[in-house]
Short mmCIF file of N, CA and C in Angstrom, two decimals:
data_model
loop_
_atom_site.label_atom_id
_atom_site.label_comp_id
_atom_site.label_asym_id
_atom_site.label_seq_id
_atom_site.Cartn_x
_atom_site.Cartn_y
_atom_site.Cartn_z
N MET A 1 0.86 -1.13 -0.02
CA MET A 1 -0.12 0.00 -0.19
C MET A 1 1.08 1.24 0.16
N SER A 2 0.75 2.05 -0.97
CA SER A 2 1.59 3.41 -0.89
C SER A 2 1.05 4.31 -0.12
N ILE A 3 1.33 5.47 0.00
CA ILE A 3 1.10 6.51 1.10
C ILE A 3 -0.05 7.00 0.75
N ASN A 4 -0.58 7.39 -0.45
CA ASN A 4 -1.76 7.71 -0.81
C ASN A 4 -2.77 6.54 -0.94
N GLU A 5 -2.73 5.63 -0.52
CA GLU A 5 -3.59 4.38 -0.72
C GLU A 5 -4.11 4.15 0.69
N PRO A 6 -4.66 4.87 1.57
CA PRO A 6 -4.96 4.65 2.83
C PRO A 6 -5.83 3.26 2.99
N ASP A 7 -5.89 2.73 4.13
CA ASP A 7 -6.45 1.57 4.19
C ASP A 7 -7.98 2.13 4.67
N THR A 8 -8.99 1.83 3.80
CA THR A 8 -10.39 2.38 4.02
C THR A 8 -10.83 2.07 5.22
N ALA A 9 -10.57 0.94 5.81
CA ALA A 9 -11.02 0.65 7.23
C ALA A 9 -10.64 1.68 8.46
N MET A 10 -9.30 2.37 8.15
CA MET A 10 -8.98 3.06 9.10
C MET A 10 -9.18 4.63 8.62
N TRP A 11 -9.85 4.81 7.44
CA TRP A 11 -10.36 6.14 7.05
C TRP A 11 -11.55 6.70 8.05
N LYS A 12 -11.52 7.69 8.82
CA LYS A 12 -12.67 8.34 9.40
C LYS A 12 -12.42 9.75 9.25
N PRO A 13 -13.35 10.73 9.10
CA PRO A 13 -13.43 12.16 9.23
C PRO A 13 -12.98 12.44 10.73
N GLN A 14 -12.28 13.69 10.88
CA GLN A 14 -11.97 14.00 12.38
C GLN A 14 -13.19 14.59 12.87
N PRO A 15 -13.54 13.77 13.93
CA PRO A 15 -15.08 14.01 14.67
C PRO A 15 -15.00 15.36 15.51
N PHE A 16 -13.64 16.17 15.71
CA PHE A 16 -13.54 17.34 16.63
C PHE A 16 -14.06 18.46 15.38
N ARG A 17 -13.95 18.43 14.10
CA ARG A 17 -14.00 19.62 13.33
C ARG A 17 -15.52 19.54 12.93
N THR A 18 -16.05 20.89 13.28
CA THR A 18 -17.36 21.29 13.05
C THR A 18 -17.37 21.38 11.48
N SER A 19 -18.71 21.52 10.84
CA SER A 19 -18.54 21.81 9.41
C SER A 19 -18.50 23.29 9.35
N ALA A 20 -18.80 24.19 10.30
CA ALA A 20 -18.47 25.44 10.18
C ALA A 20 -16.93 25.92 10.34
N ALA A 21 -16.41 24.93 10.85
CA ALA A 21 -14.89 24.73 11.00
C ALA A 21 -14.24 24.69 9.65
N ILE A 22 -14.87 23.58 9.13
CA ILE A 22 -14.32 23.30 7.85
C ILE A 22 -14.48 24.26 6.81
N GLU A 23 -15.66 24.70 6.96
CA GLU A 23 -16.20 25.93 5.94
C GLU A 23 -15.28 27.06 5.85
N ALA A 24 -14.91 27.65 6.90
CA ALA A 24 -14.11 28.82 7.53
C ALA A 24 -12.67 28.33 6.75
N GLN A 25 -12.20 27.06 7.27
CA GLN A 25 -10.85 26.92 6.60
C GLN A 25 -11.01 26.89 5.13
N ALA A 26 -11.80 26.40 4.59
CA ALA A 26 -12.18 26.14 2.96
C ALA A 26 -12.16 27.66 2.49
N ASP A 27 -12.63 28.62 3.10
CA ASP A 27 -12.72 29.89 2.60
C ASP A 27 -11.58 30.48 1.95
N ALA A 28 -10.42 30.05 3.04
CA ALA A 28 -9.01 30.53 2.80
C ALA A 28 -8.24 29.36 1.55
N ALA A 29 -8.79 28.48 1.55
CA ALA A 29 -8.11 27.37 0.71
C ALA A 29 -8.10 27.67 -0.87
N THR A 30 -7.29 26.84 -1.34
CA THR A 30 -7.06 26.92 -2.87
C THR A 30 -8.47 26.37 -3.42
N PRO A 31 -8.79 26.94 -4.33
CA PRO A 31 -9.82 26.47 -5.31
C PRO A 31 -9.63 24.91 -5.97
N ALA A 32 -10.83 24.22 -5.86
CA ALA A 32 -10.46 22.97 -6.40
C ALA A 32 -10.21 23.05 -7.95
N LEU A 33 -9.89 22.08 -8.55
CA LEU A 33 -9.40 22.04 -9.84
C LEU A 33 -9.95 20.94 -10.68
N PHE A 34 -10.51 20.13 -9.77
CA PHE A 34 -11.14 19.04 -10.32
C PHE A 34 -12.73 18.81 -9.67
N THR A 35 -13.41 17.95 -10.28
CA THR A 35 -14.80 17.80 -9.88
C THR A 35 -15.15 16.28 -9.93
N ILE A 36 -16.39 15.82 -9.27
CA ILE A 36 -16.90 14.85 -9.12
C ILE A 36 -16.76 14.35 -11.04
N GLY A 37 -16.28 12.98 -11.16
CA GLY A 37 -16.31 12.38 -12.52
C GLY A 37 -15.30 12.52 -13.22
N ASP A 38 -14.29 13.35 -12.81
CA ASP A 38 -13.15 13.73 -13.41
C ASP A 38 -12.43 12.39 -13.38
N VAL A 39 -11.64 11.93 -14.53
CA VAL A 39 -10.79 10.97 -14.32
C VAL A 39 -9.35 11.54 -14.04
N VAL A 40 -8.34 11.19 -12.97
CA VAL A 40 -6.98 11.78 -12.62
C VAL A 40 -6.14 10.70 -12.51
N LYS A 41 -4.76 10.96 -12.62
CA LYS A 41 -3.85 10.22 -12.11
C LYS A 41 -2.98 10.81 -10.92
N HIS A 42 -2.20 10.16 -10.36
CA HIS A 42 -1.09 10.60 -9.31
C HIS A 42 -0.13 11.17 -10.22
N ARG A 43 0.52 12.12 -9.43
CA ARG A 43 1.58 12.62 -9.93
C ARG A 43 2.78 11.95 -9.93
N ILE A 44 2.81 11.24 -8.59
CA ILE A 44 4.07 10.40 -8.31
C ILE A 44 3.97 8.92 -8.48
N PHE A 45 2.58 8.53 -7.65
CA PHE A 45 2.52 6.75 -7.90
C PHE A 45 1.79 6.41 -8.89
N PRO A 46 1.92 5.22 -9.39
CA PRO A 46 1.28 4.67 -10.50
C PRO A 46 -0.11 4.28 -10.25
N PHE A 47 -0.96 5.36 -10.41
CA PHE A 47 -2.36 4.88 -10.28
C PHE A 47 -3.24 5.79 -10.69
N ARG A 48 -4.37 5.47 -11.03
CA ARG A 48 -5.45 6.60 -11.72
C ARG A 48 -6.79 6.33 -11.02
N GLY A 49 -7.77 7.45 -11.45
CA GLY A 49 -9.08 6.98 -10.69
C GLY A 49 -10.09 8.08 -11.15
N VAL A 50 -11.22 7.77 -10.68
CA VAL A 50 -12.28 8.65 -10.72
C VAL A 50 -12.50 9.39 -9.43
N ILE A 51 -13.01 10.66 -9.43
CA ILE A 51 -13.21 11.40 -8.32
C ILE A 51 -14.75 11.13 -7.88
N PHE A 52 -14.90 10.96 -6.76
CA PHE A 52 -16.47 10.69 -6.27
C PHE A 52 -16.82 11.45 -5.18
N ASP A 53 -15.71 12.13 -4.57
CA ASP A 53 -16.02 12.99 -3.55
C ASP A 53 -14.83 14.10 -3.39
N VAL A 54 -15.45 15.47 -2.90
CA VAL A 54 -14.23 16.37 -2.87
C VAL A 54 -14.31 17.03 -1.28
N ASP A 55 -13.48 17.30 -0.49
CA ASP A 55 -13.23 17.86 0.73
C ASP A 55 -12.45 19.13 0.19
N PRO A 56 -13.12 20.42 0.72
CA PRO A 56 -12.38 21.45 0.13
C PRO A 56 -11.10 21.93 0.93
N VAL A 57 -10.76 21.09 2.16
CA VAL A 57 -9.55 21.09 2.66
C VAL A 57 -9.44 19.67 3.62
N PHE A 58 -8.22 19.26 3.97
CA PHE A 58 -8.07 18.05 4.43
C PHE A 58 -9.15 17.89 5.48
N ASN A 59 -9.49 16.49 5.59
CA ASN A 59 -10.73 16.11 6.58
C ASN A 59 -10.44 14.92 6.96
N ASN A 60 -9.37 14.18 7.25
CA ASN A 60 -8.91 13.03 7.51
C ASN A 60 -8.34 12.96 8.99
N THR A 61 -8.07 11.92 9.39
CA THR A 61 -7.45 11.89 10.83
C THR A 61 -5.93 12.49 10.93
N GLU A 62 -5.52 13.10 11.81
CA GLU A 62 -4.14 13.64 12.03
C GLU A 62 -3.28 12.18 11.96
N GLU A 63 -3.47 11.32 12.49
CA GLU A 63 -2.68 10.19 12.37
C GLU A 63 -2.40 9.79 11.04
N TRP A 64 -3.55 9.80 10.00
CA TRP A 64 -3.17 9.35 8.60
C TRP A 64 -2.21 10.48 7.99
N TRP A 65 -2.63 11.85 8.28
CA TRP A 65 -1.43 12.89 7.73
C TRP A 65 -0.22 12.67 8.16
N GLN A 66 0.17 12.42 9.44
CA GLN A 66 1.31 12.36 9.95
C GLN A 66 2.12 11.06 9.48
N SER A 67 1.26 10.21 9.01
CA SER A 67 1.82 8.67 8.35
C SER A 67 2.54 9.10 7.06
N ILE A 68 2.53 10.15 6.46
CA ILE A 68 3.26 10.38 5.15
C ILE A 68 4.34 10.92 5.52
N PRO A 69 5.48 10.96 4.87
CA PRO A 69 6.71 11.18 5.03
C PRO A 69 6.84 12.72 4.97
N GLU A 70 7.39 13.48 6.00
CA GLU A 70 7.54 14.64 6.22
C GLU A 70 7.89 15.47 4.66
N ALA A 71 8.95 14.91 4.00
CA ALA A 71 9.27 15.41 2.92
C ALA A 71 8.33 15.47 1.73
N ILE A 72 7.44 14.76 1.76
CA ILE A 72 6.46 14.53 0.63
C ILE A 72 4.89 14.86 1.04
N ARG A 73 5.01 15.35 2.33
CA ARG A 73 3.51 15.45 2.92
C ARG A 73 2.57 16.71 2.42
N PRO A 74 1.51 16.53 1.87
CA PRO A 74 0.83 17.67 1.20
C PRO A 74 0.36 18.90 2.27
N HIS A 75 0.05 20.11 1.92
CA HIS A 75 -0.35 20.97 3.25
C HIS A 75 -1.97 20.74 3.26
N LYS A 76 -2.59 21.17 4.33
CA LYS A 76 -3.85 20.77 4.36
C LYS A 76 -4.82 21.57 3.94
N ASP A 77 -4.43 22.94 3.71
CA ASP A 77 -5.43 23.88 3.10
C ASP A 77 -5.60 23.69 1.74
N GLN A 78 -5.91 22.68 0.90
CA GLN A 78 -6.24 22.49 -0.27
C GLN A 78 -7.19 21.50 -0.55
N PRO A 79 -7.79 21.41 -1.64
CA PRO A 79 -8.72 20.23 -2.02
C PRO A 79 -8.01 18.96 -1.74
N PHE A 80 -8.84 17.87 -0.99
CA PHE A 80 -8.36 16.37 -1.34
C PHE A 80 -9.51 15.78 -1.75
N TYR A 81 -9.40 14.72 -2.55
CA TYR A 81 -10.29 14.09 -3.38
C TYR A 81 -10.25 12.67 -2.82
N HIS A 82 -11.42 12.21 -2.98
CA HIS A 82 -11.72 10.64 -2.77
C HIS A 82 -11.82 10.09 -4.23
N LEU A 83 -11.05 9.07 -4.54
CA LEU A 83 -11.07 8.18 -5.80
C LEU A 83 -11.37 7.12 -5.69
N PHE A 84 -12.06 6.38 -6.63
CA PHE A 84 -12.36 4.96 -7.06
C PHE A 84 -10.90 4.93 -7.87
N ALA A 85 -9.99 4.42 -7.44
CA ALA A 85 -8.59 4.17 -7.69
C ALA A 85 -8.08 3.02 -8.32
N GLU A 86 -7.34 2.80 -9.32
CA GLU A 86 -6.70 1.43 -9.54
C GLU A 86 -5.46 1.45 -10.16
N ASN A 87 -4.75 0.39 -9.92
CA ASN A 87 -3.52 0.45 -10.36
C ASN A 87 -3.19 -1.01 -11.41
N GLU A 88 -2.02 -1.36 -11.84
CA GLU A 88 -2.07 -2.60 -12.43
C GLU A 88 -2.52 -3.91 -11.65
N GLU A 89 -2.30 -3.83 -10.37
CA GLU A 89 -2.55 -4.93 -9.29
C GLU A 89 -4.02 -4.89 -8.67
N SER A 90 -4.58 -3.62 -8.42
CA SER A 90 -5.83 -3.90 -7.62
C SER A 90 -6.67 -2.35 -8.14
N ALA A 91 -7.96 -2.61 -7.24
CA ALA A 91 -8.92 -1.47 -7.34
C ALA A 91 -8.85 -1.34 -5.69
N TYR A 92 -9.24 0.34 -5.50
CA TYR A 92 -9.40 0.74 -3.96
C TYR A 92 -9.76 2.02 -3.90
N VAL A 93 -9.89 2.58 -2.85
CA VAL A 93 -10.24 3.90 -2.63
C VAL A 93 -9.18 4.86 -2.11
N ALA A 94 -8.91 5.87 -2.68
CA ALA A 94 -7.71 6.52 -2.35
C ALA A 94 -8.32 7.82 -1.80
N TYR A 95 -7.24 8.66 -0.96
CA TYR A 95 -7.52 10.20 -0.42
C TYR A 95 -6.54 10.91 -0.89
N VAL A 96 -6.45 11.84 -1.76
CA VAL A 96 -5.28 12.33 -2.53
C VAL A 96 -5.45 13.87 -2.56
N SER A 97 -4.27 14.66 -2.22
CA SER A 97 -4.47 16.01 -2.21
C SER A 97 -4.15 16.55 -3.63
N GLN A 98 -4.87 17.51 -3.84
CA GLN A 98 -4.69 18.42 -5.16
C GLN A 98 -3.51 18.35 -5.72
N GLN A 99 -2.59 18.69 -4.91
CA GLN A 99 -1.15 18.64 -5.21
C GLN A 99 -0.57 17.69 -5.90
N ASN A 100 -1.02 16.54 -5.76
CA ASN A 100 -0.77 15.26 -6.27
C ASN A 100 -1.35 14.61 -7.38
N LEU A 101 -2.41 15.27 -7.50
CA LEU A 101 -3.09 14.81 -8.85
C LEU A 101 -2.94 15.64 -10.22
N LEU A 102 -3.22 15.13 -11.35
CA LEU A 102 -3.01 15.44 -12.81
C LEU A 102 -4.15 14.92 -13.60
N PRO A 103 -4.70 15.74 -14.51
CA PRO A 103 -5.58 15.23 -15.56
C PRO A 103 -5.07 13.97 -16.18
N ASP A 104 -6.04 12.98 -16.28
CA ASP A 104 -5.68 11.50 -16.96
C ASP A 104 -6.01 11.85 -18.39
N PRO A 105 -4.97 11.96 -19.42
CA PRO A 105 -5.41 12.32 -20.79
C PRO A 105 -5.63 10.95 -21.62
N GLU A 106 -5.57 9.77 -20.89
CA GLU A 106 -5.52 8.47 -21.56
C GLU A 106 -6.96 7.97 -22.32
N GLY A 107 -8.03 8.61 -21.43
CA GLY A 107 -9.21 8.27 -21.88
C GLY A 107 -9.74 6.79 -22.01
N ASP A 108 -9.07 5.82 -21.27
CA ASP A 108 -9.53 4.61 -20.94
C ASP A 108 -10.62 4.64 -19.81
N PRO A 109 -11.38 3.85 -19.94
CA PRO A 109 -12.20 3.64 -18.85
C PRO A 109 -11.79 3.20 -17.19
N VAL A 110 -12.03 3.52 -16.53
CA VAL A 110 -11.61 3.11 -15.08
C VAL A 110 -12.27 1.78 -14.83
N GLN A 111 -11.61 0.96 -14.41
CA GLN A 111 -12.45 -0.54 -14.06
C GLN A 111 -12.69 -0.61 -12.52
N HIS A 112 -12.75 -0.01 -11.88
CA HIS A 112 -12.77 0.02 -10.11
C HIS A 112 -14.51 -0.28 -10.15
N PRO A 113 -15.06 -1.26 -9.23
CA PRO A 113 -16.29 -1.65 -9.44
C PRO A 113 -17.28 -0.43 -8.59
N GLY A 114 -16.68 0.37 -8.06
CA GLY A 114 -17.33 1.62 -7.61
C GLY A 114 -18.04 2.51 -8.56
N VAL A 115 -17.25 2.65 -9.74
CA VAL A 115 -17.74 3.45 -10.62
C VAL A 115 -19.01 3.02 -11.38
N ILE A 116 -19.42 1.78 -11.84
CA ILE A 116 -20.49 1.47 -12.39
C ILE A 116 -21.85 1.68 -11.09
N GLN A 117 -21.43 1.59 -9.90
CA GLN A 117 -22.31 1.81 -9.03
C GLN A 117 -22.81 3.40 -8.71
N MET A 118 -21.64 4.11 -8.95
CA MET A 118 -21.83 5.53 -8.79
C MET A 118 -22.47 6.49 -10.09
N PHE A 119 -21.84 5.82 -11.18
CA PHE A 119 -21.96 6.73 -12.43
C PHE A 119 -22.55 5.97 -13.56
N SER A 120 -23.20 6.58 -14.33
CA SER A 120 -24.01 6.09 -15.35
C SER A 120 -23.43 5.82 -16.75
N GLY A 121 -22.26 6.56 -16.94
CA GLY A 121 -21.58 6.39 -18.00
C GLY A 121 -20.68 7.86 -18.31
N ARG A 122 -20.03 7.63 -19.27
CA ARG A 122 -18.98 9.09 -19.52
C ARG A 122 -19.57 9.78 -20.79
N GLU A 123 -19.22 10.96 -20.41
CA GLU A 123 -19.61 12.15 -21.67
C GLU A 123 -18.71 13.13 -21.42
N GLY A 124 -18.03 13.23 -22.46
CA GLY A 124 -17.02 14.34 -22.73
C GLY A 124 -15.77 14.29 -21.92
N GLY A 125 -15.53 12.72 -21.55
CA GLY A 125 -14.25 12.25 -20.94
C GLY A 125 -14.64 12.32 -19.36
N ARG A 126 -15.69 12.84 -18.99
CA ARG A 126 -16.05 12.81 -17.33
C ARG A 126 -17.32 11.84 -17.30
N TYR A 127 -16.83 11.07 -16.03
CA TYR A 127 -18.18 10.31 -15.70
C TYR A 127 -19.13 10.87 -15.08
N GLN A 128 -20.46 10.61 -15.58
CA GLN A 128 -21.74 11.21 -14.94
C GLN A 128 -22.35 10.62 -13.96
N LEU A 129 -22.83 11.28 -12.63
CA LEU A 129 -23.18 10.71 -11.54
C LEU A 129 -24.62 10.05 -12.00
N ARG A 130 -25.21 8.73 -11.46
CA ARG A 130 -26.18 8.55 -11.67
C ARG A 130 -27.36 9.30 -11.07
N ARG A 131 -28.80 9.09 -11.58
CA ARG A 131 -29.56 10.48 -11.31
C ARG A 131 -29.84 10.10 -9.57
N GLU A 132 -29.85 8.90 -9.23
CA GLU A 132 -30.32 8.56 -7.81
C GLU A 132 -29.23 9.09 -6.81
N MET A 133 -27.97 9.42 -7.29
CA MET A 133 -26.80 9.65 -6.54
C MET A 133 -26.76 11.22 -6.34
N LYS A 134 -27.60 12.13 -7.21
CA LYS A 134 -27.52 13.41 -7.34
C LYS A 134 -28.52 13.76 -5.85
N ASN A 135 -27.79 15.01 -5.21
CA ASN A 135 -28.42 15.39 -4.17
C ASN A 135 -28.82 16.99 -4.47
#
């Protein structure tokens, strides 16, 4: 498991951060470059995926953040993306900072099983949310 491939069983939002605190921090944060349905690839590690959720700023545990080596640890005041990710060996859920993502120009479909559960198909290179998933 690489640095940006957290064990999904360990992923939990920080319970002490209120939505008002997250929104206040998000106001000063970097604007999101990607949106739900975009296909992206990791800047360093060999995986790609489809974005299925966006946090305007870091919203994971301090333990998870501290587990990233300091030399490559991303700053918290940027968007973090939840991905249905895949590499040559497996499919998994990843939590990745914006600074570590690039658009994926390949155009190949993402084979993660979550994609067909959440998205109805692709249009213009972006996966489209199923109608029942929109709120």
